[in-house]
PDB file of C-alpha atoms in Angstrom:
ATOM      1  CA  MET A   1      17.026  -9.411  67.440  1.00  0.00           C
ATOM      2  CA  ALA A   2      15.181 -11.482  64.878  1.00  0.00           C
ATOM      3  CA  LYS A   3      11.919 -13.447  64.656  1.00  0.00           C
ATOM      4  CA  ARG A   4      11.434 -17.201  64.686  1.00  0.00           C
ATOM      5  CA  ILE A   5       8.887 -19.941  65.348  1.00  0.00           C
ATOM      6  CA  GLN A   6       9.558 -22.137  68.381  1.00  0.00           C
ATOM      7  CA  PHE A   7       7.722 -24.624  70.598  1.00  0.00           C
ATOM      8  CA  ARG A   8       8.173 -25.258  74.325  1.00  0.00           C
ATOM      9  CA  ALA A   9       6.089 -28.453  74.529  1.00  0.00           C
ATOM     10  CA  HIS A  10       4.856 -31.079  72.084  1.00  0.00           C
ATOM     11  CA  GLY A  11       1.329 -30.903  70.756  1.00  0.00           C
ATOM     12  CA  GLY A  12      -0.778 -29.570  67.909  1.00  0.00           C
ATOM     13  CA  PRO A  13      -0.124 -26.467  65.819  1.00  0.00           C
ATOM     14  CA  GLU A  14      -1.269 -24.333  68.745  1.00  0.00           C
ATOM     15  CA  VAL A  15       2.065 -24.930  70.543  1.00  0.00           C
ATOM     16  CA  LEU A  16       3.946 -22.934  67.900  1.00  0.00           C
ATOM     17  CA  GLU A  17       5.045 -19.486  69.089  1.00  0.00           C
ATOM     18  CA  TYR A  18       6.234 -16.522  67.008  1.00  0.00           C
ATOM     19  CA  VAL A  19       8.917 -14.892  69.151  1.00  0.00           C
ATOM     20  CA  ASP A  20      11.909 -12.562  69.211  1.00  0.00           C
ATOM     21  CA  TYR A  21      15.286 -14.238  69.660  1.00  0.00           C
ATOM     22  CA  GLU A  22      18.974 -13.430  69.483  1.00  0.00           C
ATOM     23  CA  PRO A  23      20.575 -15.212  66.499  1.00  0.00           C
ATOM     24  CA  ALA A  24      23.850 -16.947  67.253  1.00  0.00           C
ATOM     25  CA  ALA A  25      27.075 -15.982  65.557  1.00  0.00           C
ATOM     26  CA  PRO A  26      28.363 -18.756  63.274  1.00  0.00           C
ATOM     27  CA  GLY A  27      31.016 -21.081  64.703  1.00  0.00           C
ATOM     28  CA  PRO A  28      34.257 -21.915  62.827  1.00  0.00           C
ATOM     29  CA  ASN A  29      32.581 -24.272  60.301  1.00  0.00           C
ATOM     30  CA  GLN A  30      29.170 -22.633  60.252  1.00  0.00           C
ATOM     31  CA  VAL A  31      27.296 -20.203  58.021  1.00  0.00           C
ATOM     32  CA  ARG A  32      24.477 -17.849  58.995  1.00  0.00           C
ATOM     33  CA  VAL A  33      21.776 -17.497  56.360  1.00  0.00           C
ATOM     34  CA  ALA A  34      19.290 -14.655  56.019  1.00  0.00           C
ATOM     35  CA  ASN A  35      16.272 -16.662  54.894  1.00  0.00           C
ATOM     36  CA  LYS A  36      14.269 -15.347  51.954  1.00  0.00           C
ATOM     37  CA  ALA A  37      11.892 -18.346  51.867  1.00  0.00           C
ATOM     38  CA  ILE A  38      11.347 -21.387  54.097  1.00  0.00           C
ATOM     39  CA  GLY A  39       9.983 -24.818  53.191  1.00  0.00           C
ATOM     40  CA  LEU A  40       7.059 -26.483  54.986  1.00  0.00           C
ATOM     41  CA  ASN A  41       7.193 -30.287  55.282  1.00  0.00           C
ATOM     42  CA  PHE A  42       5.405 -33.151  57.027  1.00  0.00           C
ATOM     43  CA  ILE A  43       8.538 -33.935  59.019  1.00  0.00           C
ATOM     44  CA  ASP A  44       8.114 -30.557  60.739  1.00  0.00           C
ATOM     45  CA  THR A  45       4.863 -31.816  62.260  1.00  0.00           C
ATOM     46  CA  TYR A  46       6.634 -34.952  63.511  1.00  0.00           C
ATOM     47  CA  TYR A  47       9.056 -32.852  65.582  1.00  0.00           C
ATOM     48  CA  ARG A  48       6.258 -30.593  66.806  1.00  0.00           C
ATOM     49  CA  SER A  49       4.051 -33.528  67.869  1.00  0.00           C
ATOM     50  CA  GLY A  50       6.865 -35.502  69.516  1.00  0.00           C
ATOM     51  CA  LEU A  51       6.958 -38.387  67.022  1.00  0.00           C
ATOM     52  CA  TYR A  52      10.564 -37.301  66.487  1.00  0.00           C
ATOM     53  CA  ALA A  53      12.481 -35.814  69.397  1.00  0.00           C
ATOM     54  CA  PRO A  54      14.198 -32.435  68.975  1.00  0.00           C
ATOM     55  CA  PRO A  55      17.604 -32.011  70.655  1.00  0.00           C
ATOM     56  CA  ALA A  56      16.046 -29.884  73.418  1.00  0.00           C
ATOM     57  CA  LEU A  57      13.042 -27.767  74.347  1.00  0.00           C
ATOM     58  CA  PRO A  58      12.266 -25.011  73.602  1.00  0.00           C
ATOM     59  CA  SER A  59      13.152 -25.827  70.023  1.00  0.00           C
ATOM     60  CA  GLY A  60      13.166 -24.140  66.664  1.00  0.00           C
ATOM     61  CA  LEU A  61      11.484 -25.902  63.773  1.00  0.00           C
ATOM     62  CA  GLY A  62      11.996 -26.560  60.088  1.00  0.00           C
ATOM     63  CA  ALA A  63      14.941 -27.856  58.091  1.00  0.00           C
ATOM     64  CA  GLU A  64      14.569 -26.293  54.632  1.00  0.00           C
ATOM     65  CA  GLY A  65      15.105 -22.847  53.244  1.00  0.00           C
ATOM     66  CA  ALA A  66      16.922 -20.543  50.861  1.00  0.00           C
ATOM     67  CA  GLY A  67      18.519 -17.171  51.235  1.00  0.00           C
ATOM     68  CA  ILE A  68      21.711 -15.145  51.285  1.00  0.00           C
ATOM     69  CA  VAL A  69      24.812 -15.794  53.374  1.00  0.00           C
ATOM     70  CA  ASP A  70      24.785 -13.244  56.197  1.00  0.00           C
ATOM     71  CA  ALA A  71      27.965 -14.296  58.057  1.00  0.00           C
ATOM     72  CA  VAL A  72      30.564 -17.072  57.885  1.00  0.00           C
ATOM     73  CA  GLY A  73      32.760 -18.808  60.449  1.00  0.00           C
ATOM     74  CA  SER A  74      36.541 -18.594  60.467  1.00  0.00           C
ATOM     75  CA  ASP A  75      37.109 -21.975  58.776  1.00  0.00           C
ATOM     76  CA  VAL A  76      34.430 -21.735  56.085  1.00  0.00           C
ATOM     77  CA  THR A  77      35.893 -22.071  52.575  1.00  0.00           C
ATOM     78  CA  ARG A  78      32.984 -22.798  50.215  1.00  0.00           C
ATOM     79  CA  PHE A  79      30.840 -19.734  50.880  1.00  0.00           C
ATOM     80  CA  LYS A  80      31.186 -16.000  51.412  1.00  0.00           C
ATOM     81  CA  VAL A  81      28.852 -13.237  52.570  1.00  0.00           C
ATOM     82  CA  GLY A  82      26.332 -12.453  49.833  1.00  0.00           C
ATOM     83  CA  ASP A  83      26.272 -15.916  48.244  1.00  0.00           C
ATOM     84  CA  ARG A  84      22.920 -17.407  47.232  1.00  0.00           C
ATOM     85  CA  VAL A  85      22.415 -20.707  49.074  1.00  0.00           C
ATOM     86  CA  ALA A  86      19.793 -23.320  49.876  1.00  0.00           C
ATOM     87  CA  TYR A  87      19.453 -26.190  52.328  1.00  0.00           C
ATOM     88  CA  GLY A  88      17.097 -29.074  53.000  1.00  0.00           C
ATOM     89  CA  SER A  89      18.514 -31.142  55.843  1.00  0.00           C
ATOM     90  CA  GLY A  90      18.580 -28.928  58.891  1.00  0.00           C
ATOM     91  CA  PRO A  91      19.505 -28.557  61.666  1.00  0.00           C
ATOM     92  CA  LEU A  92      16.148 -27.527  63.115  1.00  0.00           C
ATOM     93  CA  GLY A  93      15.484 -23.808  63.125  1.00  0.00           C
ATOM     94  CA  ALA A  94      14.675 -22.888  59.521  1.00  0.00           C
ATOM     95  CA  TYR A  95      11.396 -21.249  60.612  1.00  0.00           C
ATOM     96  CA  SER A  96      13.348 -18.058  61.320  1.00  0.00           C
ATOM     97  CA  GLU A  97      14.667 -14.868  59.778  1.00  0.00           C
ATOM     98  CA  LEU A  98      18.288 -15.915  60.419  1.00  0.00           C
ATOM     99  CA  HIS A  99      19.505 -19.507  60.650  1.00  0.00           C
ATOM    100  CA  VAL A 100      22.946 -20.902  61.493  1.00  0.00           C
ATOM    101  CA  LEU A 101      23.954 -24.151  59.745  1.00  0.00           C
ATOM    102  CA  PRO A 102      27.061 -26.264  59.195  1.00  0.00           C
ATOM    103  CA  GLU A 103      28.817 -25.334  55.960  1.00  0.00           C
ATOM    104  CA  ALA A 104      28.422 -28.948  54.783  1.00  0.00           C
ATOM    105  CA  ASN A 105      24.608 -28.675  54.880  1.00  0.00           C
ATOM    106  CA  LEU A 106      24.433 -25.834  52.352  1.00  0.00           C
ATOM    107  CA  VAL A 107      24.451 -25.927  48.566  1.00  0.00           C
ATOM    108  CA  LYS A 108      25.207 -23.204  46.063  1.00  0.00           C
ATOM    109  CA  LEU A 109      22.023 -21.922  44.444  1.00  0.00           C
ATOM    110  CA  PRO A 110      22.175 -21.100  40.718  1.00  0.00           C
ATOM    111  CA  ASP A 111      20.920 -17.682  39.667  1.00  0.00           C
ATOM    112  CA  GLU A 112      18.277 -19.411  37.498  1.00  0.00           C
ATOM    113  CA  ILE A 113      16.565 -20.851  40.611  1.00  0.00           C
ATOM    114  CA  SER A 114      14.513 -18.403  42.719  1.00  0.00           C
ATOM    115  CA  PHE A 115      14.558 -18.460  46.523  1.00  0.00           C
ATOM    116  CA  ASP A 116      10.871 -19.436  46.571  1.00  0.00           C
ATOM    117  CA  THR A 117      11.479 -22.343  44.220  1.00  0.00           C
ATOM    118  CA  ALA A 118      14.515 -23.554  46.175  1.00  0.00           C
ATOM    119  CA  ALA A 119      12.682 -23.401  49.511  1.00  0.00           C
ATOM    120  CA  GLY A 120       9.759 -25.295  48.005  1.00  0.00           C
ATOM    121  CA  VAL A 121      11.854 -28.002  46.383  1.00  0.00           C
ATOM    122  CA  MET A 122      15.025 -28.775  48.338  1.00  0.00           C
ATOM    123  CA  LEU A 123      13.784 -31.414  50.784  1.00  0.00           C
ATOM    124  CA  LYS A 124      11.126 -32.835  48.481  1.00  0.00           C
ATOM    125  CA  GLY A 125      13.322 -32.716  45.384  1.00  0.00           C
ATOM    126  CA  LEU A 126      16.349 -34.269  47.066  1.00  0.00           C
ATOM    127  CA  THR A 127      14.020 -36.932  48.455  1.00  0.00           C
ATOM    128  CA  VAL A 128      12.779 -37.744  44.948  1.00  0.00           C
ATOM    129  CA  GLN A 129      16.368 -37.742  43.696  1.00  0.00           C
ATOM    130  CA  TYR A 130      17.496 -40.433  46.112  1.00  0.00           C
ATOM    131  CA  LEU A 131      14.248 -42.420  45.782  1.00  0.00           C
ATOM    132  CA  LEU A 132      14.183 -42.589  41.980  1.00  0.00           C
ATOM    133  CA  ARG A 133      17.913 -42.353  41.251  1.00  0.00           C
ATOM    134  CA  GLN A 134      19.578 -44.214  44.127  1.00  0.00           C
ATOM    135  CA  THR A 135      17.300 -46.336  46.359  1.00  0.00           C
ATOM    136  CA  TYR A 136      16.106 -48.391  43.387  1.00  0.00           C
ATOM    137  CA  ASP A 137      17.728 -48.507  39.961  1.00  0.00           C
ATOM    138  CA  LEU A 138      14.721 -47.442  37.894  1.00  0.00           C
ATOM    139  CA  LYS A 139      14.757 -48.264  34.203  1.00  0.00           C
ATOM    140  CA  ALA A 140      12.724 -46.765  31.365  1.00  0.00           C
ATOM    141  CA  GLY A 141       9.586 -48.771  30.703  1.00  0.00           C
ATOM    142  CA  GLU A 142       9.127 -49.979  34.282  1.00  0.00           C
ATOM    143  CA  THR A 143       5.870 -49.377  36.152  1.00  0.00           C
ATOM    144  CA  ILE A 144       5.941 -48.183  39.766  1.00  0.00           C
ATOM    145  CA  LEU A 145       3.411 -47.292  42.470  1.00  0.00           C
ATOM    146  CA  PHE A 146       3.782 -43.987  44.301  1.00  0.00           C
ATOM    147  CA  HIS A 147       1.429 -43.106  47.157  1.00  0.00           C
ATOM    148  CA  ALA A 148       0.117 -39.548  47.621  1.00  0.00           C
ATOM    149  CA  ALA A 149       0.998 -38.625  44.063  1.00  0.00           C
ATOM    150  CA  ALA A 150      -0.541 -35.136  44.248  1.00  0.00           C
ATOM    151  CA  GLY A 151       1.433 -34.052  47.309  1.00  0.00           C
ATOM    152  CA  GLY A 152       4.676 -32.119  47.365  1.00  0.00           C
ATOM    153  CA  VAL A 153       6.962 -35.134  46.937  1.00  0.00           C
ATOM    154  CA  GLY A 154       4.503 -36.977  44.723  1.00  0.00           C
ATOM    155  CA  SER A 155       4.081 -34.080  42.288  1.00  0.00           C
ATOM    156  CA  LEU A 156       7.833 -33.984  41.721  1.00  0.00           C
ATOM    157  CA  ALA A 157       8.053 -37.781  41.493  1.00  0.00           C
ATOM    158  CA  CYS A 158       5.407 -37.826  38.736  1.00  0.00           C
ATOM    159  CA  GLN A 159       7.451 -35.397  36.667  1.00  0.00           C
ATOM    160  CA  TRP A 160      10.833 -37.037  37.303  1.00  0.00           C
ATOM    161  CA  ALA A 161       9.467 -40.513  36.568  1.00  0.00           C
ATOM    162  CA  LYS A 162       8.017 -39.329  33.256  1.00  0.00           C
ATOM    163  CA  ALA A 163      11.376 -37.763  32.348  1.00  0.00           C
ATOM    164  CA  LEU A 164      12.997 -41.158  33.016  1.00  0.00           C
ATOM    165  CA  GLY A 165      10.460 -42.978  30.839  1.00  0.00           C
ATOM    166  CA  VAL A 166       8.939 -44.714  33.871  1.00  0.00           C
ATOM    167  CA  LYS A 167       5.193 -45.357  34.143  1.00  0.00           C
ATOM    168  CA  LEU A 168       4.084 -44.057  37.546  1.00  0.00           C
ATOM    169  CA  ILE A 169       0.793 -45.187  39.076  1.00  0.00           C
ATOM    170  CA  GLY A 170      -0.159 -42.631  41.700  1.00  0.00           C
ATOM    171  CA  THR A 171      -2.632 -42.999  44.548  1.00  0.00           C
ATOM    172  CA  VAL A 172      -4.834 -39.972  45.277  1.00  0.00           C
ATOM    173  CA  SER A 173      -7.891 -39.085  47.342  1.00  0.00           C
ATOM    174  CA  SER A 174     -10.031 -37.157  44.859  1.00  0.00           C
ATOM    175  CA  LYS A 175     -10.683 -36.509  41.190  1.00  0.00           C
ATOM    176  CA  GLU A 176      -9.029 -33.104  41.493  1.00  0.00           C
ATOM    177  CA  LYS A 177      -5.843 -34.680  42.845  1.00  0.00           C
ATOM    178  CA  ALA A 178      -5.994 -37.365  40.159  1.00  0.00           C
ATOM    179  CA  ASP A 179      -6.142 -34.659  37.508  1.00  0.00           C
ATOM    180  CA  LEU A 180      -3.171 -32.901  39.125  1.00  0.00           C
ATOM    181  CA  ALA A 181      -1.088 -36.084  39.241  1.00  0.00           C
ATOM    182  CA  LYS A 182      -1.840 -36.825  35.596  1.00  0.00           C
ATOM    183  CA  ALA A 183      -0.989 -33.253  34.617  1.00  0.00           C
ATOM    184  CA  ASN A 184       2.358 -33.791  36.319  1.00  0.00           C
ATOM    185  CA  GLY A 185       3.060 -36.924  34.326  1.00  0.00           C
ATOM    186  CA  ALA A 186       1.488 -39.837  36.186  1.00  0.00           C
ATOM    187  CA  TRP A 187       0.737 -42.701  33.803  1.00  0.00           C
ATOM    188  CA  ALA A 188      -2.340 -43.738  35.810  1.00  0.00           C
ATOM    189  CA  THR A 189      -4.019 -42.869  39.102  1.00  0.00           C
ATOM    190  CA  ILE A 190      -5.982 -44.793  41.708  1.00  0.00           C
ATOM    191  CA  ASP A 191      -8.462 -42.996  43.975  1.00  0.00           C
ATOM    192  CA  TYR A 192      -8.107 -44.866  47.255  1.00  0.00           C
ATOM    193  CA  SER A 193     -11.282 -43.245  48.614  1.00  0.00           C
ATOM    194  CA  HIS A 194     -13.377 -45.625  46.533  1.00  0.00           C
ATOM    195  CA  GLU A 195     -11.017 -47.957  44.638  1.00  0.00           C
ATOM    196  CA  ASN A 196      -9.116 -51.013  45.852  1.00  0.00           C
ATOM    197  CA  VAL A 197      -5.527 -50.015  45.267  1.00  0.00           C
ATOM    198  CA  ALA A 198      -3.952 -53.477  45.159  1.00  0.00           C
ATOM    199  CA  GLN A 199      -6.681 -54.786  42.835  1.00  0.00           C
ATOM    200  CA  ARG A 200      -6.266 -51.824  40.479  1.00  0.00           C
ATOM    201  CA  VAL A 201      -2.487 -52.307  40.436  1.00  0.00           C
ATOM    202  CA  LEU A 202      -3.072 -55.897  39.364  1.00  0.00           C
ATOM    203  CA  GLU A 203      -5.370 -54.739  36.581  1.00  0.00           C
ATOM    204  CA  LEU A 204      -3.054 -51.968  35.388  1.00  0.00           C
ATOM    205  CA  THR A 205      -0.043 -54.301  35.272  1.00  0.00           C
ATOM    206  CA  ASP A 206      -1.803 -57.319  33.724  1.00  0.00           C
ATOM    207  CA  GLY A 207      -1.388 -59.251  36.963  1.00  0.00           C
ATOM    208  CA  LYS A 208       2.360 -58.641  37.315  1.00  0.00           C
ATOM    209  CA  LYS A 209       2.213 -56.012  40.107  1.00  0.00           C
ATOM    210  CA  VAL A 210       5.090 -53.518  40.355  1.00  0.00           C
ATOM    211  CA  PRO A 211       8.787 -54.021  41.148  1.00  0.00           C
ATOM    212  CA  VAL A 212       8.857 -51.124  43.622  1.00  0.00           C
ATOM    213  CA  VAL A 213       6.356 -49.201  45.737  1.00  0.00           C
ATOM    214  CA  TYR A 214       7.200 -45.787  47.182  1.00  0.00           C
ATOM    215  CA  ASP A 215       5.233 -45.231  50.382  1.00  0.00           C
ATOM    216  CA  GLY A 216       5.448 -41.940  52.255  1.00  0.00           C
ATOM    217  CA  VAL A 217       2.067 -42.402  53.949  1.00  0.00           C
ATOM    218  CA  GLY A 218       3.044 -45.144  56.403  1.00  0.00           C
ATOM    219  CA  LYS A 219       0.582 -46.930  58.657  1.00  0.00           C
ATOM    220  CA  ASP A 220      -2.543 -46.608  56.500  1.00  0.00           C
ATOM    221  CA  THR A 221      -0.936 -47.888  53.283  1.00  0.00           C
ATOM    222  CA  TRP A 222       1.573 -50.457  54.598  1.00  0.00           C
ATOM    223  CA  LEU A 223      -0.453 -53.590  53.800  1.00  0.00           C
ATOM    224  CA  THR A 224      -1.650 -52.141  50.498  1.00  0.00           C
ATOM    225  CA  SER A 225       1.973 -51.563  49.533  1.00  0.00           C
ATOM    226  CA  LEU A 226       2.888 -55.157  50.371  1.00  0.00           C
ATOM    227  CA  ASP A 227      -0.043 -56.405  48.280  1.00  0.00           C
ATOM    228  CA  SER A 228       0.945 -54.256  45.290  1.00  0.00           C
ATOM    229  CA  VAL A 229       4.587 -55.221  44.894  1.00  0.00           C
ATOM    230  CA  ALA A 230       5.711 -58.196  42.814  1.00  0.00           C
ATOM    231  CA  PRO A 231       7.514 -61.191  44.371  1.00  0.00           C
ATOM    232  CA  ARG A 232      11.062 -60.208  45.382  1.00  0.00           C
ATOM    233  CA  GLY A 233      10.042 -56.584  44.877  1.00  0.00           C
ATOM    234  CA  LEU A 234      10.943 -53.618  47.063  1.00  0.00           C
ATOM    235  CA  VAL A 235       8.756 -51.513  49.346  1.00  0.00           C
ATOM    236  CA  VAL A 236      10.376 -48.152  50.026  1.00  0.00           C
ATOM    237  CA  SER A 237       8.797 -46.783  53.213  1.00  0.00           C
ATOM    238  CA  PHE A 238      10.078 -43.213  53.398  1.00  0.00           C
ATOM    239  CA  GLY A 239       7.481 -41.340  55.476  1.00  0.00           C
ATOM    240  CA  ASN A 240       4.807 -41.463  58.177  1.00  0.00           C
ATOM    241  CA  ALA A 241       2.055 -39.095  57.016  1.00  0.00           C
ATOM    242  CA  SER A 242      -0.625 -41.357  58.547  1.00  0.00           C
ATOM    243  CA  GLY A 243       1.516 -42.586  61.453  1.00  0.00           C
ATOM    244  CA  ALA A 244       4.541 -44.827  61.817  1.00  0.00           C
ATOM    245  CA  VAL A 245       4.584 -48.436  60.624  1.00  0.00           C
ATOM    246  CA  ASP A 246       5.218 -50.587  63.702  1.00  0.00           C
ATOM    247  CA  GLY A 247       4.733 -54.094  65.013  1.00  0.00           C
ATOM    248  CA  VAL A 248       5.818 -55.647  61.721  1.00  0.00           C
ATOM    249  CA  ASN A 249       6.214 -59.416  61.684  1.00  0.00           C
ATOM    250  CA  LEU A 250       9.016 -60.174  59.234  1.00  0.00           C
ATOM    251  CA  GLY A 251       7.209 -63.362  58.258  1.00  0.00           C
ATOM    252  CA  ILE A 252       4.714 -61.254  56.297  1.00  0.00           C
ATOM    253  CA  LEU A 253       7.501 -60.446  53.825  1.00  0.00           C
ATOM    254  CA  ALA A 254       7.867 -64.162  53.113  1.00  0.00           C
ATOM    255  CA  ALA A 255       4.125 -64.673  52.843  1.00  0.00           C
ATOM    256  CA  LYS A 256       3.759 -61.807  50.364  1.00  0.00           C
ATOM    257  CA  GLY A 257       6.514 -63.070  48.054  1.00  0.00           C
ATOM    258  CA  SER A 258      10.011 -62.813  49.574  1.00  0.00           C
ATOM    259  CA  LEU A 259       9.765 -59.029  49.598  1.00  0.00           C
ATOM    260  CA  TYR A 260      12.421 -56.458  50.415  1.00  0.00           C
ATOM    261  CA  VAL A 261      11.737 -53.386  52.563  1.00  0.00           C
ATOM    262  CA  THR A 262      13.878 -50.322  53.149  1.00  0.00           C
ATOM    263  CA  ARG A 263      13.334 -47.279  55.378  1.00  0.00           C
ATOM    264  CA  PRO A 264      15.673 -44.691  53.837  1.00  0.00           C
ATOM    265  CA  THR A 265      16.421 -41.127  54.922  1.00  0.00           C
ATOM    266  CA  LEU A 266      17.852 -38.183  53.060  1.00  0.00           C
ATOM    267  CA  ALA A 267      20.655 -37.829  55.603  1.00  0.00           C
ATOM    268  CA  THR A 268      22.004 -41.273  54.708  1.00  0.00           C
ATOM    269  CA  TYR A 269      22.252 -40.417  51.013  1.00  0.00           C
ATOM    270  CA  ALA A 270      23.319 -36.768  51.313  1.00  0.00           C
ATOM    271  CA  ASN A 271      25.899 -37.779  53.899  1.00  0.00           C
ATOM    272  CA  ASN A 272      28.617 -35.291  52.967  1.00  0.00           C
ATOM    273  CA  ALA A 273      28.955 -31.942  51.218  1.00  0.00           C
ATOM    274  CA  GLU A 274      30.011 -33.468  47.903  1.00  0.00           C
ATOM    275  CA  ASN A 275      27.098 -35.911  47.708  1.00  0.00           C
ATOM    276  CA  LEU A 276      24.639 -33.201  48.747  1.00  0.00           C
ATOM    277  CA  GLN A 277      25.853 -30.741  46.109  1.00  0.00           C
ATOM    278  CA  ARG A 278      25.875 -33.469  43.429  1.00  0.00           C
ATOM    279  CA  MET A 279      22.272 -34.420  44.234  1.00  0.00           C
ATOM    280  CA  ALA A 280      21.212 -30.773  44.317  1.00  0.00           C
ATOM    281  CA  ASP A 281      22.934 -30.047  41.007  1.00  0.00           C
ATOM    282  CA  GLU A 282      20.982 -32.862  39.335  1.00  0.00           C
ATOM    283  CA  LEU A 283      17.755 -31.517  40.842  1.00  0.00           C
ATOM    284  CA  PHE A 284      18.519 -27.953  39.744  1.00  0.00           C
ATOM    285  CA  GLU A 285      19.345 -29.138  36.216  1.00  0.00           C
ATOM    286  CA  MET A 286      15.975 -30.913  36.009  1.00  0.00           C
ATOM    287  CA  ILE A 287      14.294 -27.625  36.952  1.00  0.00           C
ATOM    288  CA  ILE A 288      16.382 -25.392  34.682  1.00  0.00           C
ATOM    289  CA  SER A 289      15.792 -27.749  31.737  1.00  0.00           C
ATOM    290  CA  GLY A 290      12.036 -27.581  32.280  1.00  0.00           C
ATOM    291  CA  LYS A 291      11.653 -31.310  32.973  1.00  0.00           C
ATOM    292  CA  ILE A 292      10.446 -30.463  36.493  1.00  0.00           C
ATOM    293  CA  LYS A 293       8.232 -27.535  37.369  1.00  0.00           C
ATOM    294  CA  VAL A 294       7.927 -26.636  41.056  1.00  0.00           C
ATOM    295  CA  ASP A 295       4.365 -25.814  42.061  1.00  0.00           C
ATOM    296  CA  ILE A 296       4.348 -23.362  44.976  1.00  0.00           C
ATOM    297  CA  SER A 297       0.627 -23.622  45.630  1.00  0.00           C
ATOM    298  CA  GLN A 298       0.553 -22.020  49.074  1.00  0.00           C
ATOM    299  CA  ARG A 299       2.454 -19.116  50.625  1.00  0.00           C
ATOM    300  CA  TYR A 300       2.091 -18.050  54.262  1.00  0.00           C
ATOM    301  CA  SER A 301       3.862 -15.472  56.361  1.00  0.00           C
ATOM    302  CA  LEU A 302       6.272 -16.958  58.907  1.00  0.00           C
ATOM    303  CA  ALA A 303       3.968 -15.730  61.674  1.00  0.00           C
ATOM    304  CA  ASP A 304       1.193 -17.966  60.263  1.00  0.00           C
ATOM    305  CA  ALA A 305       3.205 -21.204  60.481  1.00  0.00           C
ATOM    306  CA  ALA A 306       0.587 -22.835  62.740  1.00  0.00           C
ATOM    307  CA  LYS A 307      -2.150 -22.214  60.163  1.00  0.00           C
ATOM    308  CA  ALA A 308       0.083 -23.583  57.417  1.00  0.00           C
ATOM    309  CA  GLN A 309       0.758 -26.774  59.395  1.00  0.00           C
ATOM    310  CA  THR A 310      -2.957 -27.215  60.088  1.00  0.00           C
ATOM    311  CA  GLU A 311      -3.720 -27.134  56.376  1.00  0.00           C
ATOM    312  CA  LEU A 312      -0.839 -29.507  55.596  1.00  0.00           C
ATOM    313  CA  SER A 313      -1.896 -32.081  58.201  1.00  0.00           C
ATOM    314  CA  ALA A 314      -5.481 -31.965  56.958  1.00  0.00           C
ATOM    315  CA  ARG A 315      -4.197 -32.732  53.446  1.00  0.00           C
ATOM    316  CA  ARG A 316      -5.782 -29.585  52.091  1.00  0.00           C
ATOM    317  CA  THR A 317      -2.594 -28.547  50.303  1.00  0.00           C
ATOM    318  CA  THR A 318      -1.158 -29.523  46.933  1.00  0.00           C
ATOM    319  CA  GLY A 319       2.321 -29.092  45.576  1.00  0.00           C
ATOM    320  CA  SER A 320       4.705 -27.174  47.836  1.00  0.00           C
ATOM    321  CA  THR A 321       4.048 -24.706  50.647  1.00  0.00           C
ATOM    322  CA  ILE A 322       6.500 -22.029  51.743  1.00  0.00           C
ATOM    323  CA  LEU A 323       6.758 -19.586  54.621  1.00  0.00           C
ATOM    324  CA  LEU A 324       7.960 -16.045  54.005  1.00  0.00           C
ATOM    325  CA  PRO A 325       9.855 -14.157  56.736  1.00  0.00           C
TER     326      PRO A 325
END
């Protein structure tokens, strides 16, 4: 028997249960991982609330973690028992002591990267990798807008953008978060609690606006993002922290300047084992070189996952949060 977090119905954090369960044996192309640390992410709350549908109920939760290979299936070739591994793209069930995943969803974890760091960075770091290195071809000297710059993804984006020579304008909700974003490499910050974001972007860019906006907030920042991007610019809507963007009239893209919009996902970019390992290797190299520092600001026991999600949803966390089995 082992322990895991599960939910039988959709709802708030109170639906999460800490229960005993019988871990499955890995199938032919699967690996079972003994988790040493587990990542906490906004997407976990989407599955719990019902915004995203899990395959079935009751369901496990979480898609990110790091640990040691506990067992391998008969056809597994890339990993063996005892290997250090990490993952950031599911399947659901990472909130557990033992988790079974497809071999293709795992990456080899260098000895220089701790389990805590890997669990706190895989999903967020791979997200930043595809956003800054693949979704838009960023060039040194460009200025970009990144919403929620003091959050888990935003903190990494500030550092990676600085390493690329890109000037990142980050939106934040307080002076403390502005200071954090700047410490992480943001070129400028805008406190949306009392500043007009689009107007400040105009001022900071001498009226040019930015070629790309990265928006993981969603509903609350959608129009602001459209107003901040230059004509023929790109809005990258990659998350729904404030709710999903819906009811969009495509004509608004014409009215705002022939804009482009994309709604990317990690799964589309890390769509096979080779691409996933390549992306992870670049992320790990950024960490090992010191260009990116992973801030694990909160640690909770696995049993306290509901409390951790409450704090995350209330935006009372900074950096990364991990759960410890």
